[in-house]
Short mmCIF file of C-alpha atoms and ligand atoms in Angstrom, two decimals:
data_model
loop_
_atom_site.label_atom_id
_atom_site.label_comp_id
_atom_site.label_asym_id
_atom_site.label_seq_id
_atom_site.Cartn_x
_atom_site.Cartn_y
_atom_site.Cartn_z
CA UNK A 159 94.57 124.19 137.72
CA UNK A 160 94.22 125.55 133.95
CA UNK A 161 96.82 128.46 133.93
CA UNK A 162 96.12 130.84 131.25
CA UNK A 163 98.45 133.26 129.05
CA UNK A 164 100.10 136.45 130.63
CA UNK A 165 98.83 139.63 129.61
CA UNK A 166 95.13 140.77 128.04
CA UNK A 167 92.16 137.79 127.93
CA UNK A 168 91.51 138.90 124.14
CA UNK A 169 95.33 138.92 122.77
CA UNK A 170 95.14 135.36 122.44
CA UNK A 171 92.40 133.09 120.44
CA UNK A 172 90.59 131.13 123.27
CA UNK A 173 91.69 127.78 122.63
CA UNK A 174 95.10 126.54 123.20
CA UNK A 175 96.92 123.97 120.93
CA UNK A 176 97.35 120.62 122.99
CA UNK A 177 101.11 120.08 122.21
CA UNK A 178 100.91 116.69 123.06
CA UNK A 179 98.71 115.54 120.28
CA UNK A 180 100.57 117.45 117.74
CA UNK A 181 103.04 114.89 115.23
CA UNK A 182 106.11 115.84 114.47
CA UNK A 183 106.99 117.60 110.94
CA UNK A 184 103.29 116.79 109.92
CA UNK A 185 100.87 119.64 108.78
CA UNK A 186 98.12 119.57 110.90
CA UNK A 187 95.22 122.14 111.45
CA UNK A 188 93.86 123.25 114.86
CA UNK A 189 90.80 125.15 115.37
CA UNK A 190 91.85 127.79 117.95
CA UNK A 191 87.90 129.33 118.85
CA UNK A 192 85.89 131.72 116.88
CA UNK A 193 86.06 129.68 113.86
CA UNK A 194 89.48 130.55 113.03
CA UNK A 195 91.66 127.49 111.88
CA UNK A 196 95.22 127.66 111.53
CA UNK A 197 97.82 125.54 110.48
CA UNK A 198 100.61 124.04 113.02
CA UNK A 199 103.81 122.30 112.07
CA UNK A 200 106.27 121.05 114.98
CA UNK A 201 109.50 120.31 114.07
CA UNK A 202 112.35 119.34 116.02
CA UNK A 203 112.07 121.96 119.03
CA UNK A 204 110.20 124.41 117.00
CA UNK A 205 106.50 125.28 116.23
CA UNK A 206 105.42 127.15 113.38
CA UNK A 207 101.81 128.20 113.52
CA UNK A 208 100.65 130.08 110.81
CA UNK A 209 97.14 131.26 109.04
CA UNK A 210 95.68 128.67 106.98
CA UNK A 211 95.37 130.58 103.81
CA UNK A 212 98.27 130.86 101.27
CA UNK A 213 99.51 134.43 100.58
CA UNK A 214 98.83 133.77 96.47
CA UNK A 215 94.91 132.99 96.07
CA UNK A 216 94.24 131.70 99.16
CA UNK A 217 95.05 127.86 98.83
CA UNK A 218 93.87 125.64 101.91
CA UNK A 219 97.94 125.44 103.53
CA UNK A 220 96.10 122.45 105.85
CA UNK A 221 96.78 120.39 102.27
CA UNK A 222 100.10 121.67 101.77
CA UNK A 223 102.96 119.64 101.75
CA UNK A 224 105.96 119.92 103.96
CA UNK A 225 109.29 119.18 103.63
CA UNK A 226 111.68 118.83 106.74
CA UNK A 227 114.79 118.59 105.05
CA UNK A 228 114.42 122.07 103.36
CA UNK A 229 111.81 123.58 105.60
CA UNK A 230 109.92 124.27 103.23
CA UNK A 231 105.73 124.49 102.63
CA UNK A 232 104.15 123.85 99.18
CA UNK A 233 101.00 125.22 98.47
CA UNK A 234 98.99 122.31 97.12
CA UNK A 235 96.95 124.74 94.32
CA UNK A 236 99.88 126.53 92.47
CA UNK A 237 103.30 124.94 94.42
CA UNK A 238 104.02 128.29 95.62
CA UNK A 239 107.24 126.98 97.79
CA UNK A 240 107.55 128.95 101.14
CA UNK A 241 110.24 129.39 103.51
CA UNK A 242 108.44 128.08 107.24
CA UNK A 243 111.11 129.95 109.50
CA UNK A 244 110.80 133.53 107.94
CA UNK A 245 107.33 132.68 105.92
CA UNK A 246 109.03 134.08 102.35
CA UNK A 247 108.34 132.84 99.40
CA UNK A 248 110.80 130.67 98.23
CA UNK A 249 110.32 129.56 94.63
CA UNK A 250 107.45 129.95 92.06
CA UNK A 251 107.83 126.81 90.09
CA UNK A 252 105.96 127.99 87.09
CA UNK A 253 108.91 130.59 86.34
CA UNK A 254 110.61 127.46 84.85
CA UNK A 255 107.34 125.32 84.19
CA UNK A 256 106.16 128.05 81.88
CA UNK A 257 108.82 129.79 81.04
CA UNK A 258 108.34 130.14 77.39
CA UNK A 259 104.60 131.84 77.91
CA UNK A 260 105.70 134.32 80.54
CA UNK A 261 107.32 136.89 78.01
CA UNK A 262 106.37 139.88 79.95
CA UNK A 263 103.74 142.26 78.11
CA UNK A 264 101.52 145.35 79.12
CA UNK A 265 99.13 143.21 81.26
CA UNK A 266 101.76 141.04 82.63
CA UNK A 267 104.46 142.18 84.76
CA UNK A 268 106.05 139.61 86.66
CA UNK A 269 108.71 141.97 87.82
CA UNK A 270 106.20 143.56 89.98
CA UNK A 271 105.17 140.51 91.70
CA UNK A 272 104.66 140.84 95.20
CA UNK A 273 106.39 139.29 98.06
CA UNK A 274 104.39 136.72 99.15
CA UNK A 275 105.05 135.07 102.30
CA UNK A 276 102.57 133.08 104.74
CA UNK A 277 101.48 134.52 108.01
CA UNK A 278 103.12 133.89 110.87
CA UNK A 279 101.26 133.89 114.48
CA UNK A 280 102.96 134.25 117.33
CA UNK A 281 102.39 132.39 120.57
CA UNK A 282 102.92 131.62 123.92
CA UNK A 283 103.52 128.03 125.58
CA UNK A 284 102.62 127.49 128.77
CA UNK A 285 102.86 123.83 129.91
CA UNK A 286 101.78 121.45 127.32
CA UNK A 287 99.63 124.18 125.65
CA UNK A 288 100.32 127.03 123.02
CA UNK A 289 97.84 129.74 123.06
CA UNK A 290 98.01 132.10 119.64
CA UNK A 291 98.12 135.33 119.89
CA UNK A 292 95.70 137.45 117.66
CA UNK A 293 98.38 139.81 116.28
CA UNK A 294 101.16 138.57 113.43
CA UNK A 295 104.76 137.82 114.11
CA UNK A 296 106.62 135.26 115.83
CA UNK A 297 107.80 135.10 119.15
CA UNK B 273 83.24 105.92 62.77
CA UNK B 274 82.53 109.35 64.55
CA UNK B 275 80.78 109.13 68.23
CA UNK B 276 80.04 112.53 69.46
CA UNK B 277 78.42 113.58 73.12
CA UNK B 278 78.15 116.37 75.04
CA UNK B 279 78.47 116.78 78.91
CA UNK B 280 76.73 119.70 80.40
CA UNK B 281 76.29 121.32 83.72
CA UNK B 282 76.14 124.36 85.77
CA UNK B 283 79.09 125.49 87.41
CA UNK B 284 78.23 128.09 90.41
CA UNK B 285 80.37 130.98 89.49
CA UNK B 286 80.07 134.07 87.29
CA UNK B 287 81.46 133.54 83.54
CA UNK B 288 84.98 135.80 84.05
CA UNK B 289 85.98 133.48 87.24
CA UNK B 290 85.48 130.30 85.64
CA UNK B 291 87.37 131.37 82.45
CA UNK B 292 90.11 132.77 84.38
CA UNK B 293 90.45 129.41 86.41
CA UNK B 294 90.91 127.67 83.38
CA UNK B 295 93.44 130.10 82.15
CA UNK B 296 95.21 129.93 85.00
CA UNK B 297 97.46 127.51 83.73
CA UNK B 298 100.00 127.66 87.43
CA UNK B 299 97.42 125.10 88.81
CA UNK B 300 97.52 122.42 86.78
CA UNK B 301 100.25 120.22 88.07
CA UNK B 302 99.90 120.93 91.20
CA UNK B 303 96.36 121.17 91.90
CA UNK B 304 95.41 118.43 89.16
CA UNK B 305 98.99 116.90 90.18
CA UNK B 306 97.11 113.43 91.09
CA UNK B 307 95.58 113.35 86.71
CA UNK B 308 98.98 114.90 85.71
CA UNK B 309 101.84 116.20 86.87
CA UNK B 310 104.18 117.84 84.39
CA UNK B 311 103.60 120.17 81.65
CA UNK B 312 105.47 121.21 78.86
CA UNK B 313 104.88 123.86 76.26
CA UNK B 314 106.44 122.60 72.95
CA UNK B 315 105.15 125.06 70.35
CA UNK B 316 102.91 127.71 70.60
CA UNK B 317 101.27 130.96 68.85
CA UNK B 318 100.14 133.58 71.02
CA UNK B 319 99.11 135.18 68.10
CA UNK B 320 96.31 132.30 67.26
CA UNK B 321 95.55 131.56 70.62
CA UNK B 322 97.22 128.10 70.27
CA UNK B 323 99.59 126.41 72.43
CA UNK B 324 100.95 123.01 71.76
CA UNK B 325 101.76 120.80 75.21
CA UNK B 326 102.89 117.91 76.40
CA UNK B 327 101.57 116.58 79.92
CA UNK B 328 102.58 113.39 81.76
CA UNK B 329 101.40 110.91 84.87
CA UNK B 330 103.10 107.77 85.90
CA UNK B 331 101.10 104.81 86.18
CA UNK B 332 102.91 101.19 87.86
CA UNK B 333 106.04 103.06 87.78
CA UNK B 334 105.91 104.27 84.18
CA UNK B 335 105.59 107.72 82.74
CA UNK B 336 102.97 108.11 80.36
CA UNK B 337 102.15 111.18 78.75
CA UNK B 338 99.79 112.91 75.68
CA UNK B 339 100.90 115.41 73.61
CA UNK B 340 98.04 117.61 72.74
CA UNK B 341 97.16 121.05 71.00
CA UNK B 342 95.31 124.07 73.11
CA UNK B 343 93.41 126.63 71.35
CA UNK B 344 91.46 129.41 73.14
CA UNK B 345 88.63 131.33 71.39
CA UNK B 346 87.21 134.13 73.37
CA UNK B 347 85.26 134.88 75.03
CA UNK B 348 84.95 131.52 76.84
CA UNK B 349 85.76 128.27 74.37
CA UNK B 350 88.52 126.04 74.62
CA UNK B 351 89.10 123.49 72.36
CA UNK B 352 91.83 120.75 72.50
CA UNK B 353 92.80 118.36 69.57
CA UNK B 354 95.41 116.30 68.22
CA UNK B 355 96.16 114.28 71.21
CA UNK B 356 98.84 111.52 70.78
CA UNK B 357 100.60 109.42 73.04
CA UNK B 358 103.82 109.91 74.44
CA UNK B 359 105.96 108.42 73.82
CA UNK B 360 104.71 107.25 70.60
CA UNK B 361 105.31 103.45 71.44
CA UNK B 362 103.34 103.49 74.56
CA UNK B 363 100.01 101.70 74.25
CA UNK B 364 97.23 103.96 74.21
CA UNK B 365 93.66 104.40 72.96
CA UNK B 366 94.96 107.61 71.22
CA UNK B 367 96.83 105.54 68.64
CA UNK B 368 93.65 104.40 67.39
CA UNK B 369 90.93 106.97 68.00
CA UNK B 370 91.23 110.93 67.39
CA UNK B 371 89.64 112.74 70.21
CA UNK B 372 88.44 116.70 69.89
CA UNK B 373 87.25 118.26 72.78
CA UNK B 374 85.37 121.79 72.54
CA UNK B 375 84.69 123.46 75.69
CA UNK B 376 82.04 126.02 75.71
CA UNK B 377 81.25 128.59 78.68
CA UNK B 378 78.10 130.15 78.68
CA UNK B 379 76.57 132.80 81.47
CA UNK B 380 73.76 132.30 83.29
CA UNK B 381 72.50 135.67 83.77
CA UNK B 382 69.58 135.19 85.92
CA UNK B 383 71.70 132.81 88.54
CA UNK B 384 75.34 134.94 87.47
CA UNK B 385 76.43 131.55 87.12
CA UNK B 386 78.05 129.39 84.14
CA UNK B 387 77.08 126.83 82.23
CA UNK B 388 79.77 124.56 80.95
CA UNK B 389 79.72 122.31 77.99
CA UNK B 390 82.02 119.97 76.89
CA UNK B 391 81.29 118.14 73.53
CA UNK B 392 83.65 115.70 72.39
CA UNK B 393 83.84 114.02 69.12
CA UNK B 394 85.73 110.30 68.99
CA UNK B 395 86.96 108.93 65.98
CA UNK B 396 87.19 105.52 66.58
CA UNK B 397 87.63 102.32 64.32
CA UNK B 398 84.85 100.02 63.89
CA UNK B 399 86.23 97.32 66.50
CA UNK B 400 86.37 100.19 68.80
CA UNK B 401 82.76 101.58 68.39
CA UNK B 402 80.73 99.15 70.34
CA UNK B 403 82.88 100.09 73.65
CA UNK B 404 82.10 103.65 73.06
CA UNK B 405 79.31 104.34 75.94
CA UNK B 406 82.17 102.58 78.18
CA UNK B 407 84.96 105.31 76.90
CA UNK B 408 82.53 107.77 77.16
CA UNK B 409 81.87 106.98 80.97
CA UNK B 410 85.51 106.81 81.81
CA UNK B 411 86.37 109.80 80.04
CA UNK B 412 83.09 111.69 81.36
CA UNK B 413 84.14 110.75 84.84
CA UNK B 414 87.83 112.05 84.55
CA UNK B 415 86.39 115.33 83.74
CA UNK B 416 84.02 115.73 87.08
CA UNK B 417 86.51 114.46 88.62
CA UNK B 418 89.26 117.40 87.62
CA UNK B 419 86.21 119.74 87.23
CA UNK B 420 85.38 119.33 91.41
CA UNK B 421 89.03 120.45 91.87
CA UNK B 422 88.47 123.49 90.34
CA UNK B 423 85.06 123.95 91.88
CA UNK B 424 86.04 123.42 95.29
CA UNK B 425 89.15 126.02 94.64
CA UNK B 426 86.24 128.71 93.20
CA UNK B 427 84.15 128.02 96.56
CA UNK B 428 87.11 128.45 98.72
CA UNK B 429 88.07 131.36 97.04
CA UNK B 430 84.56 133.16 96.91
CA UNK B 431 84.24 132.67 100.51
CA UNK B 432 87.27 133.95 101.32
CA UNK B 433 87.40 136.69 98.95
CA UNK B 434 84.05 137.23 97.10
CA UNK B 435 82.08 135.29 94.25
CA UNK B 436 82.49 137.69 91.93
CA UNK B 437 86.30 138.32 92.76
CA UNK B 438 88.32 137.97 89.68
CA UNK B 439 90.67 141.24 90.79
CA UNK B 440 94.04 138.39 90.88
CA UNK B 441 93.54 137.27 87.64
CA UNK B 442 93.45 140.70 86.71
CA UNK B 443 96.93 141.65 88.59
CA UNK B 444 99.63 142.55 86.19
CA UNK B 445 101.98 140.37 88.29
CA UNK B 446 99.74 137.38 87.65
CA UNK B 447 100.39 134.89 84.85
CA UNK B 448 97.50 133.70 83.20
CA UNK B 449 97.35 132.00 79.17
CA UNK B 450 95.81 134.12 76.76
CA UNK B 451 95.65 137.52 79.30
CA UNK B 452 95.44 140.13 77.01
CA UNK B 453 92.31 138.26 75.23
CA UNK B 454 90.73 138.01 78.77
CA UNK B 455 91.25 141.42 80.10
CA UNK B 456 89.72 142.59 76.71
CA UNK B 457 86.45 140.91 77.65
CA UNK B 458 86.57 140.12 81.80
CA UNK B 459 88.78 142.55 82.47
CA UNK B 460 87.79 146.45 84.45
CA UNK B 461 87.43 147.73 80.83
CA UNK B 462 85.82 145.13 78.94
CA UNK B 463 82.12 145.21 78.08
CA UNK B 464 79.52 143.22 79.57
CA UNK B 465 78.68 139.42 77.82
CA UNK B 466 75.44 140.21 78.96
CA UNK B 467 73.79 143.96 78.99
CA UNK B 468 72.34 144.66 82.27
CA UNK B 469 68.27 145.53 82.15
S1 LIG C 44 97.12 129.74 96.23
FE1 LIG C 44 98.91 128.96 97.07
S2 LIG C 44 100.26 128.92 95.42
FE2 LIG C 44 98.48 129.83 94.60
FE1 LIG C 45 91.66 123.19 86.65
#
């Protein structure tokens, strides 16, 4: 019997994430119905499941790289470094990388650079599946 | 003995996006990371437009690297020269044979797309010349190659955002090279490159 997720049909996408295909502390991209993709890293006993765009320009997170030992995501077009358990930005490399070039000016303002951080979906397991629910957040 | 060529296509995005992606300078070792993957301003003179780099790669467990100067001459040209090795004992082609690149962005109008054209002149020693078509190839290949990294960033982007968004680049937050020189001619203000009928 396919048991589906409490509450509302439409508060989750329609298609579950099969947990047991999923490969630990690998970035791997699910396509959970209506043509949305997101991107799914398990790691240890945790999921994170977030939108596949990066907060900066939109960078395709499916090619980003992760590292388990910091937790950390790096967006493969700028290295944007994000924080996976709280989705904050982390580190802008190019601070240090360009350092000498950023002298702030009338057009640049770094100091009112936003605070990126990556969406975060929530979801709900049931059995071996995880269905994502359409608003933000964690669960 | 001087060996010039030019490489020439259409890239399918309006003039101020493809600029700006060049500009944005944040991408280059990470989303060119695999061509080069550190970059290092040693000199530069906002003032002239010209910034003096060095970038590096390893290759069989090496680091290689180029030292090169940048230039930027709006609208939409970018030209690089003096490119020598690094280090300076390292073999490389650039001991032998001066290389100036001049990019050149042009708009499409009818299409709102760009044109891009790269000429490069090689000065080469005699010995060298009769390998030139095969330089050429390999150096004509390196650039579609890096050039379809930035393409397929501009189609992600314009799908996700609009073809004709340039409104990050424009973000005082944003770090681009050269910004105040763009905004003055891509930027909400600026004038267009092309009067509209
Ligand atoms: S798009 Fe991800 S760091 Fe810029
Ligand atoms: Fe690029």
């Amino acid at each position: 019997m396919t048991q589906s997720p409490p509450g509302p049909a439409d508060a989750f996408y329609p298609r579950p994430i099969e947990l047991r295909d999923l490969h630990r502390g690998v970035v791997q991209v699910r396509d959970v119905g209506e043509g949305v993709e997101v991107v799914v890293i398990p790691d240890g006993d945790k999921l994170y499941v977030l939108r596949e765009a990066c907060p900066h320009m939109g960078g395709p997170l499916s090619q980003a790289t992760y590292c388990r030992k910091d937790g950390t995501l790096e967006c493969p077009w700028h290295g944007y470094l994000f924080d996976v358990a709280t989705g904050a930005l982390r580190d802008n490399p190019n601070e240090r990388i360009m350092a000498s070039l950023r002298e702030p000016t009338e057009c640049f303002r770094p100091e009112r650079a936003p605070r990126y951080a990556l969406t975060l979906l929530a979801y709900t397991v049931i059995g071996d599946r995880a269905y994502v629910s359409r608003t933000r957040g964690r669960e | 003995m001087k060996y010039r060529f030019a490489l020439e296509y259409e890239i399918d995005t309006p003039l101020a996006i493809a600029v700006a992606v060049y500009l944005d300078a944040e991408h280059y070792v990470f989303l060119h990371k695999k061509y080069s993957d550190t970059y290092e301003v040693l000199w530069h003179d906002l003032a002239a437009r010209k910034i003096f780099i060095r970038e590096t790669w390893s290759l069989l467990g090496f680091r290689l690297g180029q030292t090169c100067m940048t230039e930027y001459i709006p609208p939409a040209e970018l030209r690089n020269y003096d490119i020598k090795p690094h280090p300076w004992w390292i073999p490389s082609i650039h001991h032998v044979m001066q290389t100036t690149t001049r990019l050149v962005y042009t708009e499409i109008p009818e299409r709102n797309s760009t044109l891009s054209t790269l000429e490069m002149e090689l000065d080469m020693p005699f010995w060298l010349y009769p390998f030139r078509r095969w330089i050429r190839k390999a150096i004509e290949r390196l650039k579609i190659e890096k050039d379809q990294q930035d393409i397929d960033m501009i189609e992600r982007r314009a799908r996700l955002f609009g073809r004709e968004n340039n409104s990050i680049y424009l973000a005082d937050h944003q770090f681009i090279l050269h910004k105040q020189d763009y905004l003055r001619h891509f930027g909400p203000n600026s004038k267009r490159l092309t009067p509209a009928d």
